Coordinates of C-alpha atoms in Angstrom, one line a residue:
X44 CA -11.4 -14.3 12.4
X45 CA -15.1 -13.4 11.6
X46 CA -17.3 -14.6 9.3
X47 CA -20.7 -13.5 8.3
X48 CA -22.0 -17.3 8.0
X49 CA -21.5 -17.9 11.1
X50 CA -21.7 -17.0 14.6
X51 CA -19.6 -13.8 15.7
X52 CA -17.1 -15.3 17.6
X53 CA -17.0 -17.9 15.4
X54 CA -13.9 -17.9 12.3
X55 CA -14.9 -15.3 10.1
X56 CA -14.6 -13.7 7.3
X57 CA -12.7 -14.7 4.0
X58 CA -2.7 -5.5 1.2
X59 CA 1.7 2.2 -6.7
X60 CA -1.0 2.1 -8.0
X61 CA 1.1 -1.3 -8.0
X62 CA 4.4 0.3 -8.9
X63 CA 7.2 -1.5 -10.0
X64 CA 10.5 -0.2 -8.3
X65 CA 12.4 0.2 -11.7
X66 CA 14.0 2.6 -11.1
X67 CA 17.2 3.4 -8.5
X68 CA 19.3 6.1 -7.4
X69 CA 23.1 7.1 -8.1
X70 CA 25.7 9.3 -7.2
X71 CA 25.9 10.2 -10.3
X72 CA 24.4 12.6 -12.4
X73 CA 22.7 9.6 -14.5
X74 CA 20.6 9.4 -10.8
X75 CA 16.7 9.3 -12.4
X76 CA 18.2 6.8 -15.1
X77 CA 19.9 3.8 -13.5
X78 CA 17.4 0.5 -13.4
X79 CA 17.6 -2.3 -10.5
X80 CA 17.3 -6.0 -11.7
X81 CA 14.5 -6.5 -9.4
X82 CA 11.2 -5.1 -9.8
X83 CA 9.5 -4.8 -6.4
X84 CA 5.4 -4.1 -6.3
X85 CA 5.3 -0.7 -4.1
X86 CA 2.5 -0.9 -1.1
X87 CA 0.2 2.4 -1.5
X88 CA -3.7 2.5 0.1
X89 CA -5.0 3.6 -3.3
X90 CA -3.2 3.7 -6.9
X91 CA -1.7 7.0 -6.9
X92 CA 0.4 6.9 -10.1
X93 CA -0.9 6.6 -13.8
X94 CA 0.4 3.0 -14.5
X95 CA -2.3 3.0 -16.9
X96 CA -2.5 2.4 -20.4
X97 CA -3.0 5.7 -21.6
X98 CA -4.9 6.6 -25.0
X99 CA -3.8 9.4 -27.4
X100 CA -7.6 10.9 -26.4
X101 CA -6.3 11.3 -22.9
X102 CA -8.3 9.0 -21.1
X103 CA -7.0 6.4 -18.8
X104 CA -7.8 3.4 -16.9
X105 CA -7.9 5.1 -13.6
X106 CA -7.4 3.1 -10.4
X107 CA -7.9 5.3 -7.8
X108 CA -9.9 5.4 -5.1
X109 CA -12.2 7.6 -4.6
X110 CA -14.0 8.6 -1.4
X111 CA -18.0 8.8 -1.2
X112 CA -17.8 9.7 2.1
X113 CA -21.1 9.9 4.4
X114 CA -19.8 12.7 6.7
X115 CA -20.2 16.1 6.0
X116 CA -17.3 17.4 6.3
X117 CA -15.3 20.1 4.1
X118 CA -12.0 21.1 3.5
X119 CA -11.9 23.9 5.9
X120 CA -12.7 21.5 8.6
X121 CA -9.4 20.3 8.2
X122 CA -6.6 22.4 10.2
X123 CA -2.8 22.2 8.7
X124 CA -0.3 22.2 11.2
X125 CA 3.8 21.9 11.3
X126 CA 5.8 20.8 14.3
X127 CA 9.1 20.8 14.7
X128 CA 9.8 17.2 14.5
X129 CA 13.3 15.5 16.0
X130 CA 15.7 14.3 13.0
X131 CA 17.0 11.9 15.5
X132 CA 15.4 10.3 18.0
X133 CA 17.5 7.6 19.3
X134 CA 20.9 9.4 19.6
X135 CA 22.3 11.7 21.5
X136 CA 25.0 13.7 19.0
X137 CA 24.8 17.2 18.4
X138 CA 23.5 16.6 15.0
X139 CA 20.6 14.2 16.5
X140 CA 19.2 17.5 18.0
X141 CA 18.6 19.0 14.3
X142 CA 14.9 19.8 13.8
X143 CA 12.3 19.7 10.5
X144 CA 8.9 20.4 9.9
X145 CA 6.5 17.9 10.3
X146 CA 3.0 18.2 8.4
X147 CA 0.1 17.0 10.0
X148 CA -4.1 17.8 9.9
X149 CA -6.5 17.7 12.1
X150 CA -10.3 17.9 11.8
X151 CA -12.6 18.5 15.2
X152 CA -16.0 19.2 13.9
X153 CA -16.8 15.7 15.9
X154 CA -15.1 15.6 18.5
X155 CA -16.9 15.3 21.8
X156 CA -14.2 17.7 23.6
X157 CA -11.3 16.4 26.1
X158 CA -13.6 17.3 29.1
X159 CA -15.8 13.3 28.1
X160 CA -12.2 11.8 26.8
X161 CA -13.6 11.4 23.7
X162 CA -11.3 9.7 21.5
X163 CA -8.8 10.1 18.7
X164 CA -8.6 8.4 15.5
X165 CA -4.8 9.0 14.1
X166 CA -4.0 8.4 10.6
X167 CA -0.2 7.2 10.4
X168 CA 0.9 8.5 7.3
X169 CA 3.1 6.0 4.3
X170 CA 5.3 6.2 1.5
X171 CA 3.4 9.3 -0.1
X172 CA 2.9 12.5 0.6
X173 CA -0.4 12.8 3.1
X174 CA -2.2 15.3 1.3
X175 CA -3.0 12.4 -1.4
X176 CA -4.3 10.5 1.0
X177 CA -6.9 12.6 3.2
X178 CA -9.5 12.5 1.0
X179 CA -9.7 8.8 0.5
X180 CA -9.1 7.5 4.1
X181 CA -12.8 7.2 5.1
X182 CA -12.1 5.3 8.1
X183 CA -11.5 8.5 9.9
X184 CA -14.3 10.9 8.5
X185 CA -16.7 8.0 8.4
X186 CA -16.8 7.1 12.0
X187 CA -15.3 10.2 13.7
X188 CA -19.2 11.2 13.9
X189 CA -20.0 8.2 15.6
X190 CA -17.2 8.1 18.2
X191 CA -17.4 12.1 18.2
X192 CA -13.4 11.6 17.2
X193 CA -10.7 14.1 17.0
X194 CA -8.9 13.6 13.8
X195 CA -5.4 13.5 13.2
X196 CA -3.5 12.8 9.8
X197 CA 0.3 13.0 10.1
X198 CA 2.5 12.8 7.1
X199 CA 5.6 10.0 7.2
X200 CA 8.8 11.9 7.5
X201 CA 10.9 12.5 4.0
X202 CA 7.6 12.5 2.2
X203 CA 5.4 15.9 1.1
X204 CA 6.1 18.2 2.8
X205 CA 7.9 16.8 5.7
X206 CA 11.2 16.6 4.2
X207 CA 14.0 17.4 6.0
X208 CA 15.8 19.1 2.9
X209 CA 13.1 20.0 1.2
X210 CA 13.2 17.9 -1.6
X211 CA 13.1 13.9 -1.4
X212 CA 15.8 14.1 -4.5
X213 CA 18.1 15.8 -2.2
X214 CA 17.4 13.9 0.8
X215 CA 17.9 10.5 -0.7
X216 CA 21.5 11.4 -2.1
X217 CA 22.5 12.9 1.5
X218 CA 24.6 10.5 3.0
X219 CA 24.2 12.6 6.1
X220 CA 20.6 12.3 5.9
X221 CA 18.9 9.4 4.4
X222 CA 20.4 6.9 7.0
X223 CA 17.4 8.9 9.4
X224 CA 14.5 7.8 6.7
X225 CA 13.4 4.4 8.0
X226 CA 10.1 3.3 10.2
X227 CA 11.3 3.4 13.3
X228 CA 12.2 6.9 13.3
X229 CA 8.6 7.4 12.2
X230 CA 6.7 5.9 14.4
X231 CA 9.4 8.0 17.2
X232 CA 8.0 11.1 15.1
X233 CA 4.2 9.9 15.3
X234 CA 4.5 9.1 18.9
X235 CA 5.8 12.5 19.5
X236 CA 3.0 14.4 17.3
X237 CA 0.4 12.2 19.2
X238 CA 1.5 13.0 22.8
X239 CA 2.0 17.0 22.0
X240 CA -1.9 17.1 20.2
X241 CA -3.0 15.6 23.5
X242 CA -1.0 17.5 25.8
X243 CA -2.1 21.0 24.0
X244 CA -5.6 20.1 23.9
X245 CA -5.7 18.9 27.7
X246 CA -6.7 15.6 26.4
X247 CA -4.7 13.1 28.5
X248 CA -7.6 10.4 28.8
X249 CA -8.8 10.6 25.1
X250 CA -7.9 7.2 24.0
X251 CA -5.7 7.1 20.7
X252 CA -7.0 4.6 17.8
X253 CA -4.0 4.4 15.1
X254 CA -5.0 3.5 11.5
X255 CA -2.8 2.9 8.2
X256 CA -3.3 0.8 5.4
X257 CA -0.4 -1.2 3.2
X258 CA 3.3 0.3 4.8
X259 CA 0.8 2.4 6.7
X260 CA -0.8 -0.5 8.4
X261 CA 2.3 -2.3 9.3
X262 CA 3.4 1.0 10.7
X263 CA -0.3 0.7 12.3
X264 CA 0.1 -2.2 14.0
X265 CA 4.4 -1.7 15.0
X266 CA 3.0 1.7 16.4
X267 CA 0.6 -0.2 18.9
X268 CA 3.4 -3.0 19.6
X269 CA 6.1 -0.1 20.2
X270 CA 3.9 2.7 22.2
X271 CA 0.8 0.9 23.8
X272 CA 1.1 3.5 26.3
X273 CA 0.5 6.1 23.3
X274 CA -2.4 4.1 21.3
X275 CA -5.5 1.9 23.1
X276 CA -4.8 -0.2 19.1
X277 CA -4.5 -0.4 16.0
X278 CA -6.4 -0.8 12.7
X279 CA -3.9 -2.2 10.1
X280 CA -5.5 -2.7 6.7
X281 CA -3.9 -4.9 4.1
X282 CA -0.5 -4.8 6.1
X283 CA 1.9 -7.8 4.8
X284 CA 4.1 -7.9 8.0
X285 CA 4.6 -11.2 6.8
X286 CA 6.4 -10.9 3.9
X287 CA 9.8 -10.8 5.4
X288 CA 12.3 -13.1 6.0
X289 CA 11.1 -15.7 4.0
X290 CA 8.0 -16.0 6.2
X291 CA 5.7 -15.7 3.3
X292 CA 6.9 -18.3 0.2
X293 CA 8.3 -15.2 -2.4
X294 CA 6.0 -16.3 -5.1
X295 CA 3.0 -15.7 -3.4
X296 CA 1.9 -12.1 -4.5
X297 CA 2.2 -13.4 -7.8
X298 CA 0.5 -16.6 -7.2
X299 CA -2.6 -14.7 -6.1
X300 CA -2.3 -12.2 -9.0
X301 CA -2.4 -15.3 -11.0
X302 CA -5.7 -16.6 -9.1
X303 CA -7.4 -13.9 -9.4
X304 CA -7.5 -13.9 -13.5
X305 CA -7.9 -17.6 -13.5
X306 CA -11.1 -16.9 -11.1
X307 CA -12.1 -14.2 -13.8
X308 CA -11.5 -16.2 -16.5
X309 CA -9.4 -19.3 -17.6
X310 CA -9.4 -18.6 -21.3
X311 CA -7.9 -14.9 -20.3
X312 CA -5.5 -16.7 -17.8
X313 CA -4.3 -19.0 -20.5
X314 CA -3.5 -15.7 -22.9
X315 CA -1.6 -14.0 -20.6
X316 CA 0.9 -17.0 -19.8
X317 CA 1.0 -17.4 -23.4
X318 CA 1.8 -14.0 -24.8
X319 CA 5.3 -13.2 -23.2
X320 CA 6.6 -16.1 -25.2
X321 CA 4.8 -14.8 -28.4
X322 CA 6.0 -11.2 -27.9
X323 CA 9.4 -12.8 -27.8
X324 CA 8.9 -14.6 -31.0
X325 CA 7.5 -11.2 -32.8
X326 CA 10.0 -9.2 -31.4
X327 CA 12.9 -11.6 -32.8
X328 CA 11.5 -11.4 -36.4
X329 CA 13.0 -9.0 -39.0
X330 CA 11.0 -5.4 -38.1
X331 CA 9.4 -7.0 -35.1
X332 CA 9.8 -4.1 -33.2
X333 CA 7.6 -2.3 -35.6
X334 CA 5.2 -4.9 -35.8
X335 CA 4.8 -4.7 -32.2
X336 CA 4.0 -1.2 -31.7
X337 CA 2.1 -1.5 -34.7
X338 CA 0.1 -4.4 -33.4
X339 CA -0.4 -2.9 -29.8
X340 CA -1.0 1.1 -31.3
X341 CA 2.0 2.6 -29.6
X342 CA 2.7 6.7 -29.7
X343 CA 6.1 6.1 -29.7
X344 CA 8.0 3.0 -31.5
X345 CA 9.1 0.3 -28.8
X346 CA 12.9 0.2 -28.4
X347 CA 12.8 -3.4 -27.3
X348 CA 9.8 -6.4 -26.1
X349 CA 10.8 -5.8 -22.4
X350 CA 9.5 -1.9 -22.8
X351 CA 5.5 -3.6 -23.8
X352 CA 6.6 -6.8 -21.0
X353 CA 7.5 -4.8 -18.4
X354 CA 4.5 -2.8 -18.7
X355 CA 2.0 -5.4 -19.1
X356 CA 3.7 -7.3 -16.3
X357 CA 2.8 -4.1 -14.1
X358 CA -0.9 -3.5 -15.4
X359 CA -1.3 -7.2 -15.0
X360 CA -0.5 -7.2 -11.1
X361 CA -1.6 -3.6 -10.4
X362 CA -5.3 -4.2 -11.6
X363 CA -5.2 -7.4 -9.5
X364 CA -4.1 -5.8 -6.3
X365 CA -6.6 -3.1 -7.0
X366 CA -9.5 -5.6 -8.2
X367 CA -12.1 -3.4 -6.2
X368 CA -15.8 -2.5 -7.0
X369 CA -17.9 -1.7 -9.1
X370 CA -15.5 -2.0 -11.7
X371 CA -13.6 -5.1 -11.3
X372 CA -10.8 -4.3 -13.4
X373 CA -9.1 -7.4 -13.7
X374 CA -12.9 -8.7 -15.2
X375 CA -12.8 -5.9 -17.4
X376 CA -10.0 -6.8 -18.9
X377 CA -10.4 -10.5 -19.2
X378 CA -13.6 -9.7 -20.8
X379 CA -12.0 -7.9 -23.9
X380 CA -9.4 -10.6 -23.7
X381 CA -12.5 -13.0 -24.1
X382 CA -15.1 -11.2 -26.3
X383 CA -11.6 -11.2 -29.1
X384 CA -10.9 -14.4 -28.7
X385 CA -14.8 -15.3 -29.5
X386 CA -14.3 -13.6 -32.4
X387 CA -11.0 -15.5 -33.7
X388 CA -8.1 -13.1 -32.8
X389 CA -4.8 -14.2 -32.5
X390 CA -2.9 -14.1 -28.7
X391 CA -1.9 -10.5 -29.1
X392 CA -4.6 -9.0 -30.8
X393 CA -6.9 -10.4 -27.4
X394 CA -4.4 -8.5 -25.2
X395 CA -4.5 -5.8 -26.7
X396 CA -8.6 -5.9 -26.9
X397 CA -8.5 -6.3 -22.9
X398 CA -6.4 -2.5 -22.8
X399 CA -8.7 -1.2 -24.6
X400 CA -11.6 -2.7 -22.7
X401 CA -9.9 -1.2 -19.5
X402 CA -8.6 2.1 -20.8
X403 CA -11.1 3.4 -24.0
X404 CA -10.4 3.3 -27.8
X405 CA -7.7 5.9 -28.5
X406 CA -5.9 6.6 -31.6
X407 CA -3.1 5.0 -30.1
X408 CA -1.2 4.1 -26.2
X409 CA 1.3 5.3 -24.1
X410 CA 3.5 2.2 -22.2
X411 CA 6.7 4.3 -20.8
X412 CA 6.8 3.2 -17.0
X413 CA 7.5 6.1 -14.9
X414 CA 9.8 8.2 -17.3
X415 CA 10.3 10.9 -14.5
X416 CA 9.7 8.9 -11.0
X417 CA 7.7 11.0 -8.5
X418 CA 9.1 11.7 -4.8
X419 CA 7.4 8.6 -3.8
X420 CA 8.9 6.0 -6.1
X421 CA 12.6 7.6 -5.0
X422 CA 11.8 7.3 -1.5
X423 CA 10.6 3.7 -1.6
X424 CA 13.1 2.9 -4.2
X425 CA 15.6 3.7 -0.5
X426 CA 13.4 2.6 1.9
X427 CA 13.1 -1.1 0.2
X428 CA 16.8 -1.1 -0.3
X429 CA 17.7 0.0 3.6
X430 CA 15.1 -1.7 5.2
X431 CA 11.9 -2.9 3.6
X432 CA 13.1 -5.9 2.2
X433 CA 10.3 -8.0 1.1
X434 CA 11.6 -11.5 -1.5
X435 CA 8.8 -10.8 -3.8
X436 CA 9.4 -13.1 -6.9
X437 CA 8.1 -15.8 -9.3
X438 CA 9.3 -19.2 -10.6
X439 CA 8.9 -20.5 -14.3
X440 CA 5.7 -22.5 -13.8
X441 CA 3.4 -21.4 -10.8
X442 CA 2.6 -18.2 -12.3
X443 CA 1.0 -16.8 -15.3
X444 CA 4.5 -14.7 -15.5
X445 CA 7.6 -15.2 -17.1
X446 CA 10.2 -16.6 -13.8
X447 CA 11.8 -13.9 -12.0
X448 CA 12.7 -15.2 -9.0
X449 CA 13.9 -13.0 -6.2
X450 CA 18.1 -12.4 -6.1
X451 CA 18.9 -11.2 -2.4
X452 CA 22.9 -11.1 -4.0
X453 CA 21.9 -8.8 -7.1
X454 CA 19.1 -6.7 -4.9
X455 CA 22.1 -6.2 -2.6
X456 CA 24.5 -5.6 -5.5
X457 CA 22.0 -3.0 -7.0
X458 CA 21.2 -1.4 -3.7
X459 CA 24.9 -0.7 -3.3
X460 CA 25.5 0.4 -6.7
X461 CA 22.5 3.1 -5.7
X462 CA 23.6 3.9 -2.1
X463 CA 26.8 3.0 -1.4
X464 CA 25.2 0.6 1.8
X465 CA 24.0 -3.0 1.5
X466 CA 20.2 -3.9 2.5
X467 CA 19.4 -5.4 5.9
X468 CA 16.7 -8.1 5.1
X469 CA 16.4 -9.2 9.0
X470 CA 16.2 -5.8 10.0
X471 CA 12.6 -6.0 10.4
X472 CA 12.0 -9.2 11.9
X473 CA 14.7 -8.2 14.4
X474 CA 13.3 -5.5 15.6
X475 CA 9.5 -5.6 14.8
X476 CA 9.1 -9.5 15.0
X477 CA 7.4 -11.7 12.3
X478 CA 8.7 -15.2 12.4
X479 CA 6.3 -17.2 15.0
X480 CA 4.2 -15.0 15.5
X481 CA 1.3 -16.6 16.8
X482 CA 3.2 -17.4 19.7
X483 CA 4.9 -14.9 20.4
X484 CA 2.4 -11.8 20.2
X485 CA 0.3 -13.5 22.2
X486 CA 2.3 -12.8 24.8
X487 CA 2.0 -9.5 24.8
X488 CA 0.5 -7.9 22.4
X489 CA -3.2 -6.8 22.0
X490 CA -5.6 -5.0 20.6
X491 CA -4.6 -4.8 16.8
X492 CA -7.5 -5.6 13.9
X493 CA -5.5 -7.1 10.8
X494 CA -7.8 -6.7 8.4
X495 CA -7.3 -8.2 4.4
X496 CA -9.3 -8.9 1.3
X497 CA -8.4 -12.2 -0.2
X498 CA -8.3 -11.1 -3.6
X499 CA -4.8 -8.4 -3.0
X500 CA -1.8 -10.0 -3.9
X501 CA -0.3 -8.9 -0.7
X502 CA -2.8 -10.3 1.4
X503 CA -0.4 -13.3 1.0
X504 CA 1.6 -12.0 3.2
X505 CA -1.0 -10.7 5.5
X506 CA -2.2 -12.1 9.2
X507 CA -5.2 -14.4 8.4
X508 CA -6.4 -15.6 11.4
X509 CA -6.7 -14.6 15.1
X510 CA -3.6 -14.4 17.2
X511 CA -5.4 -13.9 20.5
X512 CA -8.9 -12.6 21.7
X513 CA -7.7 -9.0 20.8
X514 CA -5.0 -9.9 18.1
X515 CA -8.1 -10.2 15.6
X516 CA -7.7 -11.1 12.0
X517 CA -11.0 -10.1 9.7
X518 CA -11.1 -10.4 5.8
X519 CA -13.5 -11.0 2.9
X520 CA -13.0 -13.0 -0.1
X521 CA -13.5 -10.7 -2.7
X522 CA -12.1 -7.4 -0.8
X523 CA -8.6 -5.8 -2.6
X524 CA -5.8 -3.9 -1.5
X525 CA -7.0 -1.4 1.5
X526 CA -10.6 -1.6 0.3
X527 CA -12.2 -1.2 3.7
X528 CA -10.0 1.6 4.8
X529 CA -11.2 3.9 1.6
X530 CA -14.5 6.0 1.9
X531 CA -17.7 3.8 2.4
X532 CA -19.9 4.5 -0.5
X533 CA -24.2 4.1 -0.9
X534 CA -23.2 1.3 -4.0
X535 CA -20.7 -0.9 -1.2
X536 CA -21.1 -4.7 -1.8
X537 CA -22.9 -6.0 1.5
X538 CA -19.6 -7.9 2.4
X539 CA -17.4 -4.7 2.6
X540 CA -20.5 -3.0 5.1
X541 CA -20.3 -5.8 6.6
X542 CA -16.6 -6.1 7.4
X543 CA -16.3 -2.1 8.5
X544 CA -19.5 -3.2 11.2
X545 CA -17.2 -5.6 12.2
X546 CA -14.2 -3.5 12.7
X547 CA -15.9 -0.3 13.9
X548 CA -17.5 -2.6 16.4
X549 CA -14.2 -3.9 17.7
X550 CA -12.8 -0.6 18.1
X551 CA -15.5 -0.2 19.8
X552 CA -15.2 -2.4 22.1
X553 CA -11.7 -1.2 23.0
X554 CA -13.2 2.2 24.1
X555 CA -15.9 0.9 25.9
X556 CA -13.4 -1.1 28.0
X557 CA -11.1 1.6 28.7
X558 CA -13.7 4.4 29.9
X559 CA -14.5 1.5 32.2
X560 CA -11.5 1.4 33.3
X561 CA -11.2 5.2 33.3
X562 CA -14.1 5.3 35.5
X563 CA -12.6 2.4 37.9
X564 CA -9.5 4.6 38.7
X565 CA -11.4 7.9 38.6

């Protein structure tokens, strides 16, 4: 680890919107309807649903990134592209041989040509589709001028427009299909995109530099552990390839979500854990209901307390693992939470003052979570219920949330109920590693940046300090969810310039090293 207090080599340097997996597939026609009993925060680089309190004037609390870029580059610098990707790369059946297109971009207005191997900065695409994405990964537009990079952004298979059926509603209910949607097949398909790019543009010694934040930067950094013959490394930003397995202690995304509003504020801290009992004891009175949505301005009459819980209980975490500058969301809140309280409000009346602080007066709010899931939320919703198992939960007093412990017996139940196939909760651990593994990637792996900011809820279950002299863990105390992976912006803090010098300069250093060695066997 880095830090800025001390010499470089010294220990330096303190990952859905958050969405809430509510909802699961069915074989039946009731397939968008069906809820699981466990509600699992969805990894994302920036907050691409509305989980926001929205107002009847239309404005929302947004929490999206958004990219101030310093390169110049514009939209037709980026080339689309479709290849005709391998359904199944580790089998040999007929069906294995099936093909799909495979969306990815690439922007050269940098790059130095193949003739100096100058390099390539690869974007491994997540759990979205990657047209989202492009114009808030700055990492790639940012320092592609300085490395005079190749770009390259490749979309995760099943998502966008990389779906093997067209339609991620399709795909998921395929029994035929689905069982090819999991990371390993990716990182086969990014692999494959990577080495035909290279191979077309005669650039066999431009080193490859992978980059992915969230399920993007555990892909990231598996990528670099399962092809270092593909990629020189890896920049994996906010990636919890911790939480697995019981590695991480399950309460610890919502242990951090609780730190960060008792950092804000202890009064606002204190309000939170008290309302969910309050709610409860409005919601039991005769009318309560009405009293409710009457108290918290709802467009539509709440059909029970869990409808207003569950959607505080997501705002609540997504504004935590989203807690980036200049707004500070989770002190915007606790500010109207505060300023109400000053001013004599009851416990309810001060939550609702810290909505509207975060999302405008309105004539009234909108709290339906995800009526009509996007393509994103169905493909996680299979992906966390094949593969991505992480025990994300809560107990009844070390959070400012109601307990809600993580159930591997009803997640499996539910899973099954959906799919028809049971979870695999060491799947990942078997096959990328996790447990011990200080020890173990030292032995052989290497040049992978892990890089965190302490304030994401996921950074709990993130690497925090240095595995080895190229296994290099950086972070900043006040940095959020895939913060130094988004567009660098003239109003940065000096601690998030500070941390991209540090990681551009590592990178760095891997380059410098290889076209030494280039030269050596030239």
């Amino acid at each position: 680890m880095t830090s800025l207090h001390q010499p470089w080599l010294l220990p330096f340097l303190h990952f859905l919107i958050i969405c809430f997996s509510s909802i699961s597939v069915s074989h039946s026609s009731s397939f968008l309807n069906t809820k699981q009993p466990n509600k699992l925060p969805r990894l994302g680089i920036i907050n691409r649903y509305d989980t926001s309190f929205t107002n009847s004037k239309g404005r929302s609390f947004s929490l999206s990134a958004s990219s101030s870029s310093s390169s110049s580059s514009s939209d037709e610098d980026f080339k689309p592209y479709f290849y005709d990707q391998t359904l199944d790369h580790f089998n040999y059946n007929p069906e294995s041989y099936t093909r799909f297109k495979q969306y990815f971009v690439i922007n050269s207005k940098y790059w130095g040509g193949a003739n100096s191997s100058a390099p390539i900065l690869a974007y491994l695409g997540a759990e979205a589709a990657l047209d989202g994405d492009i114009g808030a990964i700055g990492f790639l537009t940012d320092n592609a001028p300085r490395f005079k990079a190749l770009q390259v952004y490749i979309e995760h298979r099943f998502y966008g427009k990389s779906n093997p059926l067209g339609s991620m509603n399709k795909s998921v209910t395929n029994e035929d299909i689905r069982g090819y949607f999991n990371s390993a097949q990716a990182l086969a398909d990014y692999a494959e995109i990577l080495l035909h790019v290279r191979e077309k543009l005669s650039a066999h010694n431009s080193p490859i530099i992978v980059a992915g934040g969230s399920y993007g930067g555990m892909l990231a950094s598996w990528f670099r552990l399962k092809y270092p013959h593909v990629a020189l490394g890896a920049f994996a930003s906010s990636a919890p390839v911790l939480y697995f397995d019981d590695i991480t202690p399950q309460n610890g995304y919502y242990s951090k979500v609780t730190e960060d509003f008792k950092e804000a504020s202890e009064n606002c801290y204190q309000t939170v854990r008290d309302s969910w009992s309050t709610i409860d004891e409005v919601a039991s009175k005769p009318k309560g209901l009405t009293i409710l949505s009457e108290k918290f301005r709802s467009c539509k009459h709440l059909n029970s307390s869990s409808d207003l819980k569950d959607y505080l209980d997501t705002m609540y975490a997504s504004v935590a693992q989203y807690n980036a500058p200049p707004a500070y969301p989770v002190t915007q809140f606790c500010k109207g939470v505060d300023e109400a309280a000053a001013n004599g409000s009851d416990v309810l009346d001060r939550i609702f003052a810290g909505i509207v602080a975060l999302s405008g007066h309105g004539r009234c709010y909108t709290y339906d979570l995800d009526p009509y899931p996007s393509e994103t939320l169905l493909g996680w919703s299979w992906q966390t219920c094949s593969e991505m198992v992480m025990p994300i939960g809560r107990g009844s007093n070390d959070t400012m949330f109601p307990a809600a412990p993580f159930d591997l017996k009803n997640f499996s139940e539910s899973c099954k109920n959906a799919y028809g196939v049971l979870p695999r909760p060491h799947w990942i651990t078997t096959y990328y590693g996790g447990a011990d593994i200080k020890l173990i990637l030292k032995k052989f792996g290497s040049n992978i940046i892990f890089s965190n900011g302490l304030r994401d809820p996921y950074s709990t279950g993130g690497v925090l300090e240095n595995l080895s002299e190229s296994l290099l863990a950086v972070y900043t105390k006040h940095g959020s969810h895939c913060l130094d992976i988004l567009g660098a912006s003239k109003d940065d803090p000096a601690w998030l310039v500070a941390q991209r010098k540090i990681e551009v300069e590592i990178i760095e250093g891997w380059i410098k090293s290889y076209y030494a060695n280039l030269a050596l066997i030239s």
